[in-house]
Amino acid sequence: MREVKDPVELRSRLSLARCEDRSIGLVPTMGFLHAGHLRLMEQARKENDLLVLSIFVNPTQFGAHEDLDRYPRDLDRDRQLAVEAGVDYLFAPSAAAMYPDGSEGQVIWVEPGSLAAHLCGASRPGHFRGVATVVTKLFNIVQPDRAYFGQKDAQQAIIISRMVRDLAMFVDIKIIPIVREPDGLALSSRNVYLSAEARAQATVLSRALDLARRRIQDGERNSVRLVAAMHELIAESAPLARIDYIQVADLRTLQPRHGVVDGDVLVALAVYFGSTRLIDNLVVRFEDGEARFS
Ligand code: AMP
């Protein structure tokens, strides 16, 4: 594995590979790797000749009062895991390399428009603009054939998929299922922030989604009742939880669905434990009255 910090160097090394017609897979991350990231890398390793892992804690996707400074980092451990995962290039640029004029000096941005108006975008203004902009930079530097994102961050995956379509970026976006702890908690670099008590209660996110799944299987088609049942479960069983949102949204537009649930929908929630914000989701596709879940 070769570690590269300079975007120009990475681009020139990869252009050689491209001349030899070798396919390139990119897995963008903020590091502090866990089994969710490893699953993305495993898939990318299978489908491409070259695997590029980027590790960059992108300042422009953090709000002023969010956890940019204390976001967990361990590049030595990540390097080791990347070698084991068969990464060819570890791209770990500095903030100055990605934002030559500083993030304040960035003038041109990629705006995700209405896709950022709801769900996490509503509580994190500017977050998805930062994500879409940094992913565009990574795509320009790496020029991957395929890029891998987790369904864990469903709104992000939907925005990136739409971005490549609307901006004619020739990158095949692959969305990988959520990797969970044995008790159901979705893996996240932020899980390390949780106290033992909060960690025990944090299973409530996946339990609320399981409840929604069961209710849908039992024939419930009203989104208001589904959301109410999830609220109730969380209030009853996780006293430390503070709900940011629970929503049933259209899977394509991300607009909230109030009323009958049909077509393709995203059931998504974000819950605070102290200052730690956890997210989880369930995709439901209705076909001929039958619900399929992922
Ligand atoms: P992050 O480092 O948190 O920005 O995540 C980097 C990528 O890994 C994103 O595409 C995430 O959606 C994905 N990811 C994070 N957690 C999980 C998980 N539990 N399962 C699958 N993918 C994940």
mmCIF file of N, CA and C in Angstrom, residues 174-258:
data_model
loop_
_atom_site.group_PDB
_atom_site.id
_atom_site.type_symbol
_atom_site.label_atom_id
_atom_site.label_comp_id
_atom_site.label_asym_id
_atom_site.label_seq_id
_atom_site.Cartn_x
_atom_site.Cartn_y
_atom_site.Cartn_z
ATOM 1 N N LYS A 174 -22.069 2.900 -5.695
ATOM 2 C CA LYS A 174 -22.518 1.631 -5.109
ATOM 3 C C LYS A 174 -22.909 1.879 -3.652
ATOM 4 N N ILE A 175 -24.085 1.418 -3.291
ATOM 5 C CA ILE A 175 -24.559 1.632 -1.922
ATOM 6 C C ILE A 175 -24.582 0.294 -1.181
ATOM 7 N N ILE A 176 -23.887 0.272 -0.055
ATOM 8 C CA ILE A 176 -23.629 -0.976 0.677
ATOM 9 C C ILE A 176 -24.516 -1.018 1.935
ATOM 10 N N PRO A 177 -25.121 -2.190 2.209
ATOM 11 C CA PRO A 177 -26.029 -2.301 3.377
ATOM 12 C C PRO A 177 -25.361 -1.938 4.713
ATOM 13 N N ILE A 178 -26.200 -1.630 5.677
ATOM 14 C CA ILE A 178 -25.717 -1.189 7.001
ATOM 15 C C ILE A 178 -25.110 -2.370 7.774
ATOM 16 N N VAL A 179 -23.906 -2.158 8.296
ATOM 17 C CA VAL A 179 -23.275 -3.166 9.156
ATOM 18 C C VAL A 179 -23.592 -2.794 10.609
ATOM 19 N N ARG A 180 -24.021 -3.806 11.372
ATOM 20 C CA ARG A 180 -24.497 -3.554 12.737
ATOM 21 C C ARG A 180 -23.726 -4.352 13.780
ATOM 22 N N GLU A 181 -23.755 -3.879 15.006
ATOM 23 C CA GLU A 181 -23.270 -4.659 16.148
ATOM 24 C C GLU A 181 -24.254 -5.817 16.344
ATOM 25 N N PRO A 182 -23.831 -6.877 17.073
ATOM 26 C CA PRO A 182 -24.755 -8.003 17.279
ATOM 27 C C PRO A 182 -26.089 -7.569 17.889
ATOM 28 N N ASP A 183 -26.101 -6.520 18.707
ATOM 29 C CA ASP A 183 -27.369 -6.095 19.319
ATOM 30 C C ASP A 183 -28.158 -5.125 18.447
ATOM 31 N N GLY A 184 -27.702 -4.883 17.216
ATOM 32 C CA GLY A 184 -28.495 -4.081 16.281
ATOM 33 C C GLY A 184 -27.989 -2.662 16.062
ATOM 34 N N LEU A 185 -27.171 -2.142 16.967
ATOM 35 C CA LEU A 185 -26.686 -0.757 16.797
ATOM 36 C C LEU A 185 -25.845 -0.649 15.524
ATOM 37 N N ALA A 186 -26.188 0.306 14.664
ATOM 38 C CA ALA A 186 -25.402 0.506 13.440
ATOM 39 C C ALA A 186 -24.008 0.995 13.817
ATOM 40 N N LEU A 187 -22.982 0.407 13.194
ATOM 41 C CA LEU A 187 -21.616 0.837 13.497
ATOM 42 C C LEU A 187 -21.435 2.279 13.061
ATOM 43 N N SER A 188 -20.711 3.031 13.886
ATOM 44 C CA SER A 188 -20.410 4.423 13.576
ATOM 45 C C SER A 188 -19.160 4.815 14.345
ATOM 46 N N SER A 189 -18.324 5.646 13.728
ATOM 47 C CA SER A 189 -17.125 6.111 14.436
ATOM 48 C C SER A 189 -17.535 6.863 15.700
ATOM 49 N N ARG A 190 -18.735 7.441 15.698
ATOM 50 C CA ARG A 190 -19.183 8.247 16.840
ATOM 51 C C ARG A 190 -19.670 7.397 18.012
ATOM 52 N N ASN A 191 -19.829 6.077 17.820
ATOM 53 C CA ASN A 191 -20.317 5.247 18.933
ATOM 54 C C ASN A 191 -19.366 5.291 20.127
ATOM 55 N N VAL A 192 -18.090 5.608 19.890
ATOM 56 C CA VAL A 192 -17.128 5.660 21.015
ATOM 57 C C VAL A 192 -17.454 6.778 21.987
ATOM 58 N N TYR A 193 -18.232 7.753 21.565
ATOM 59 C CA TYR A 193 -18.595 8.851 22.473
ATOM 60 C C TYR A 193 -19.582 8.415 23.548
ATOM 61 N N LEU A 194 -20.286 7.287 23.319
ATOM 62 C CA LEU A 194 -21.409 6.930 24.199
ATOM 63 C C LEU A 194 -20.944 6.405 25.546
ATOM 64 N N SER A 195 -21.593 6.846 26.629
ATOM 65 C CA SER A 195 -21.350 6.264 27.951
ATOM 66 C C SER A 195 -21.917 4.844 27.937
ATOM 67 N N ALA A 196 -21.551 4.040 28.939
ATOM 68 C CA ALA A 196 -22.043 2.656 28.979
ATOM 69 C C ALA A 196 -23.570 2.632 28.998
ATOM 70 N N GLU A 197 -24.143 3.558 29.751
ATOM 71 C CA GLU A 197 -25.605 3.590 29.874
ATOM 72 C C GLU A 197 -26.256 3.990 28.550
ATOM 73 N N ALA A 198 -25.679 5.005 27.903
ATOM 74 C CA ALA A 198 -26.216 5.456 26.620
ATOM 75 C C ALA A 198 -26.033 4.368 25.561
ATOM 76 N N ARG A 199 -24.880 3.704 25.602
ATOM 77 C CA ARG A 199 -24.621 2.621 24.634
ATOM 78 C C ARG A 199 -25.688 1.537 24.750
ATOM 79 N N ALA A 200 -26.053 1.199 25.993
ATOM 80 C CA ALA A 200 -27.074 0.156 26.202
ATOM 81 C C ALA A 200 -28.420 0.612 25.629
ATOM 82 N N GLN A 201 -28.726 1.891 25.784
ATOM 83 C CA GLN A 201 -30.026 2.397 25.309
ATOM 84 C C GLN A 201 -30.035 2.686 23.802
ATOM 85 N N ALA A 202 -28.834 2.782 23.221
ATOM 86 C CA ALA A 202 -28.739 3.186 21.802
ATOM 87 C C ALA A 202 -29.309 2.135 20.845
ATOM 88 N N THR A 203 -29.538 0.923 21.347
ATOM 89 C CA THR A 203 -30.171 -0.096 20.500
ATOM 90 C C THR A 203 -31.599 0.310 20.133
ATOM 91 N N VAL A 204 -32.089 1.368 20.788
ATOM 92 C CA VAL A 204 -33.475 1.785 20.549
ATOM 93 C C VAL A 204 -33.698 2.244 19.099
ATOM 94 N N LEU A 205 -32.654 2.709 18.427
ATOM 95 C CA LEU A 205 -32.835 3.143 17.028
ATOM 96 C C LEU A 205 -33.220 1.944 16.158
ATOM 97 N N SER A 206 -32.421 0.866 16.262
ATOM 98 C CA SER A 206 -32.723 -0.293 15.412
ATOM 99 C C SER A 206 -33.993 -0.987 15.885
ATOM 100 N N ARG A 207 -34.263 -0.905 17.198
ATOM 101 C CA ARG A 207 -35.503 -1.522 17.694
ATOM 102 C C ARG A 207 -36.722 -0.765 17.171
ATOM 103 N N ALA A 208 -36.610 0.545 17.075
ATOM 104 C CA ALA A 208 -37.725 1.339 16.530
ATOM 105 C C ALA A 208 -37.943 1.001 15.049
ATOM 106 N N LEU A 209 -36.855 0.783 14.314
ATOM 107 C CA LEU A 209 -36.994 0.407 12.896
ATOM 108 C C LEU A 209 -37.582 -0.999 12.762
ATOM 109 N N ASP A 210 -37.172 -1.898 13.683
ATOM 110 C CA ASP A 210 -37.748 -3.254 13.669
ATOM 111 C C ASP A 210 -39.250 -3.193 13.909
ATOM 112 N N LEU A 211 -39.647 -2.302 14.825
ATOM 113 C CA LEU A 211 -41.078 -2.135 15.109
ATOM 114 C C LEU A 211 -41.807 -1.647 13.857
ATOM 115 N N ALA A 212 -41.209 -0.669 13.166
ATOM 116 C CA ALA A 212 -41.832 -0.154 11.936
ATOM 117 C C ALA A 212 -41.967 -1.281 10.910
ATOM 118 N N ARG A 213 -40.908 -2.099 10.804
ATOM 119 C CA ARG A 213 -40.939 -3.219 9.843
ATOM 120 C C ARG A 213 -42.078 -4.173 10.171
ATOM 121 N N ARG A 214 -42.184 -4.527 11.465
ATOM 122 C CA ARG A 214 -43.244 -5.470 11.873
ATOM 123 C C ARG A 214 -44.626 -4.896 11.604
ATOM 124 N N ARG A 215 -44.798 -3.604 11.944
ATOM 125 C CA ARG A 215 -46.115 -2.975 11.721
ATOM 126 C C ARG A 215 -46.469 -2.979 10.229
ATOM 127 N N ILE A 216 -45.477 -2.698 9.385
ATOM 128 C CA ILE A 216 -45.732 -2.690 7.931
ATOM 129 C C ILE A 216 -46.077 -4.105 7.464
ATOM 130 N N GLN A 217 -45.331 -5.079 7.994
ATOM 131 C CA GLN A 217 -45.625 -6.475 7.619
ATOM 132 C C GLN A 217 -47.038 -6.868 8.041
ATOM 133 N N ASP A 218 -47.484 -6.282 9.180
ATOM 134 C CA ASP A 218 -48.840 -6.581 9.668
ATOM 135 C C ASP A 218 -49.903 -5.764 8.946
ATOM 136 N N GLY A 219 -49.488 -4.944 7.970
ATOM 137 C CA GLY A 219 -50.474 -4.249 7.146
ATOM 138 C C GLY A 219 -50.605 -2.758 7.384
ATOM 139 N N GLU A 220 -49.856 -2.210 8.349
ATOM 140 C CA GLU A 220 -49.941 -0.763 8.587
ATOM 141 C C GLU A 220 -49.415 -0.003 7.370
ATOM 142 N N ARG A 221 -50.202 0.973 6.909
ATOM 143 C CA ARG A 221 -49.773 1.765 5.743
ATOM 144 C C ARG A 221 -49.861 3.257 6.025
ATOM 145 N N ASN A 222 -50.041 3.613 7.289
ATOM 146 C CA ASN A 222 -50.180 5.022 7.623
ATOM 147 C C ASN A 222 -48.889 5.520 8.283
ATOM 148 N N SER A 223 -48.238 6.476 7.633
ATOM 149 C CA SER A 223 -46.919 6.909 8.116
ATOM 150 C C SER A 223 -47.022 7.626 9.459
ATOM 151 N N VAL A 224 -48.120 8.333 9.684
ATOM 152 C CA VAL A 224 -48.261 9.078 10.945
ATOM 153 C C VAL A 224 -48.319 8.093 12.124
ATOM 154 N N ARG A 225 -49.070 7.011 11.944
ATOM 155 C CA ARG A 225 -49.163 6.013 13.024
ATOM 156 C C ARG A 225 -47.831 5.283 13.215
ATOM 157 N N LEU A 226 -47.139 5.028 12.106
ATOM 158 C CA LEU A 226 -45.830 4.352 12.213
ATOM 159 C C LEU A 226 -44.859 5.209 13.021
ATOM 160 N N VAL A 227 -44.798 6.481 12.665
ATOM 161 C CA VAL A 227 -43.870 7.393 13.342
ATOM 162 C C VAL A 227 -44.254 7.528 14.818
ATOM 163 N N ALA A 228 -45.562 7.599 15.095
ATOM 164 C CA ALA A 228 -46.024 7.730 16.485
ATOM 165 C C ALA A 228 -45.604 6.510 17.305
ATOM 166 N N ALA A 229 -45.716 5.320 16.703
ATOM 167 C CA ALA A 229 -45.339 4.095 17.421
ATOM 168 C C ALA A 229 -43.839 4.098 17.733
ATOM 169 N N MET A 230 -43.048 4.588 16.799
ATOM 170 C CA MET A 230 -41.596 4.652 17.023
ATOM 171 C C MET A 230 -41.258 5.654 18.132
ATOM 172 N N HIS A 231 -41.929 6.810 18.104
ATOM 173 C CA HIS A 231 -41.734 7.808 19.162
ATOM 174 C C HIS A 231 -42.035 7.196 20.530
ATOM 175 N N GLU A 232 -43.147 6.481 20.585
ATOM 176 C CA GLU A 232 -43.595 5.894 21.844
ATOM 177 C C GLU A 232 -42.576 4.880 22.372
ATOM 178 N N LEU A 233 -42.100 4.018 21.479
ATOM 179 C CA LEU A 233 -41.115 3.009 21.904
ATOM 180 C C LEU A 233 -39.873 3.683 22.497
ATOM 181 N N ILE A 234 -39.405 4.727 21.832
ATOM 182 C CA ILE A 234 -38.180 5.397 22.295
ATOM 183 C C ILE A 234 -38.430 6.083 23.639
ATOM 184 N N ALA A 235 -39.562 6.756 23.742
ATOM 185 C CA ALA A 235 -39.877 7.453 25.001
ATOM 186 C C ALA A 235 -39.977 6.461 26.156
ATOM 187 N N GLU A 236 -40.547 5.289 25.890
ATOM 188 C CA GLU A 236 -40.740 4.292 26.954
ATOM 189 C C GLU A 236 -39.452 3.600 27.357
ATOM 190 N N SER A 237 -38.568 3.322 26.370
ATOM 191 C CA SER A 237 -37.459 2.413 26.687
ATOM 192 C C SER A 237 -36.075 3.060 26.669
ATOM 193 N N ALA A 238 -35.966 4.346 26.341
ATOM 194 C CA ALA A 238 -34.634 4.966 26.329
ATOM 195 C C ALA A 238 -34.709 6.375 26.930
ATOM 196 N N PRO A 239 -34.683 6.456 28.268
ATOM 197 C CA PRO A 239 -34.832 7.756 28.922
ATOM 198 C C PRO A 239 -33.732 8.758 28.556
ATOM 199 N N LEU A 240 -32.562 8.273 28.153
ATOM 200 C CA LEU A 240 -31.486 9.210 27.800
ATOM 201 C C LEU A 240 -31.619 9.753 26.375
ATOM 202 N N ALA A 241 -32.539 9.193 25.613
ATOM 203 C CA ALA A 241 -32.641 9.570 24.193
ATOM 204 C C ALA A 241 -33.413 10.873 24.017
ATOM 205 N N ARG A 242 -32.913 11.711 23.117
ATOM 206 C CA ARG A 242 -33.664 12.918 22.712
ATOM 207 C C ARG A 242 -33.807 12.839 21.193
ATOM 208 N N ILE A 243 -35.056 12.723 20.758
ATOM 209 C CA ILE A 243 -35.300 12.492 19.330
ATOM 210 C C ILE A 243 -35.079 13.777 18.538
ATOM 211 N N ASP A 244 -34.256 13.692 17.485
ATOM 212 C CA ASP A 244 -34.095 14.827 16.566
ATOM 213 C C ASP A 244 -35.234 14.755 15.529
ATOM 214 N N TYR A 245 -35.320 13.615 14.838
ATOM 215 C CA TYR A 245 -36.466 13.412 13.946
ATOM 216 C C TYR A 245 -36.720 11.926 13.751
ATOM 217 N N ILE A 246 -37.969 11.615 13.443
ATOM 218 C CA ILE A 246 -38.340 10.291 12.933
ATOM 219 C C ILE A 246 -39.225 10.590 11.738
ATOM 220 N N GLN A 247 -38.874 10.070 10.595
ATOM 221 C CA GLN A 247 -39.650 10.455 9.419
ATOM 222 C C GLN A 247 -39.773 9.322 8.406
ATOM 223 N N VAL A 248 -40.902 9.325 7.720
ATOM 224 C CA VAL A 248 -41.069 8.466 6.552
ATOM 225 C C VAL A 248 -40.976 9.406 5.359
ATOM 226 N N ALA A 249 -40.017 9.137 4.449
ATOM 227 C CA ALA A 249 -39.769 10.067 3.344
ATOM 228 C C ALA A 249 -39.770 9.319 2.016
ATOM 229 N N ASP A 250 -40.062 10.057 0.967
ATOM 230 C CA ASP A 250 -39.979 9.491 -0.379
ATOM 231 C C ASP A 250 -38.507 9.162 -0.668
ATOM 232 N N LEU A 251 -38.241 7.959 -1.149
ATOM 233 C CA LEU A 251 -36.849 7.525 -1.314
ATOM 234 C C LEU A 251 -36.100 8.325 -2.391
ATOM 235 N N ARG A 252 -36.835 8.904 -3.329
ATOM 236 C CA ARG A 252 -36.171 9.619 -4.421
ATOM 237 C C ARG A 252 -36.001 11.109 -4.112
ATOM 238 N N THR A 253 -37.081 11.720 -3.609
ATOM 239 C CA THR A 253 -37.048 13.178 -3.385
ATOM 240 C C THR A 253 -36.707 13.531 -1.944
ATOM 241 N N LEU A 254 -36.846 12.569 -1.049
ATOM 242 C CA LEU A 254 -36.656 12.751 0.394
ATOM 243 C C LEU A 254 -37.706 13.656 1.038
ATOM 244 N N GLN A 255 -38.747 14.011 0.296
ATOM 245 C CA GLN A 255 -39.858 14.784 0.875
ATOM 246 C C GLN A 255 -40.604 13.905 1.864
ATOM 247 N N PRO A 256 -41.068 14.484 2.982
ATOM 248 C CA PRO A 256 -41.804 13.680 3.969
ATOM 249 C C PRO A 256 -43.095 13.117 3.381
ATOM 250 N N ARG A 257 -43.426 11.912 3.798
ATOM 251 C CA ARG A 257 -44.692 11.296 3.396
ATOM 252 C C ARG A 257 -45.606 11.351 4.612
ATOM 253 N N HIS A 258 -46.642 12.170 4.532
ATOM 254 C CA HIS A 258 -47.620 12.191 5.619
ATOM 255 C C HIS A 258 -48.858 11.476 5.110
#
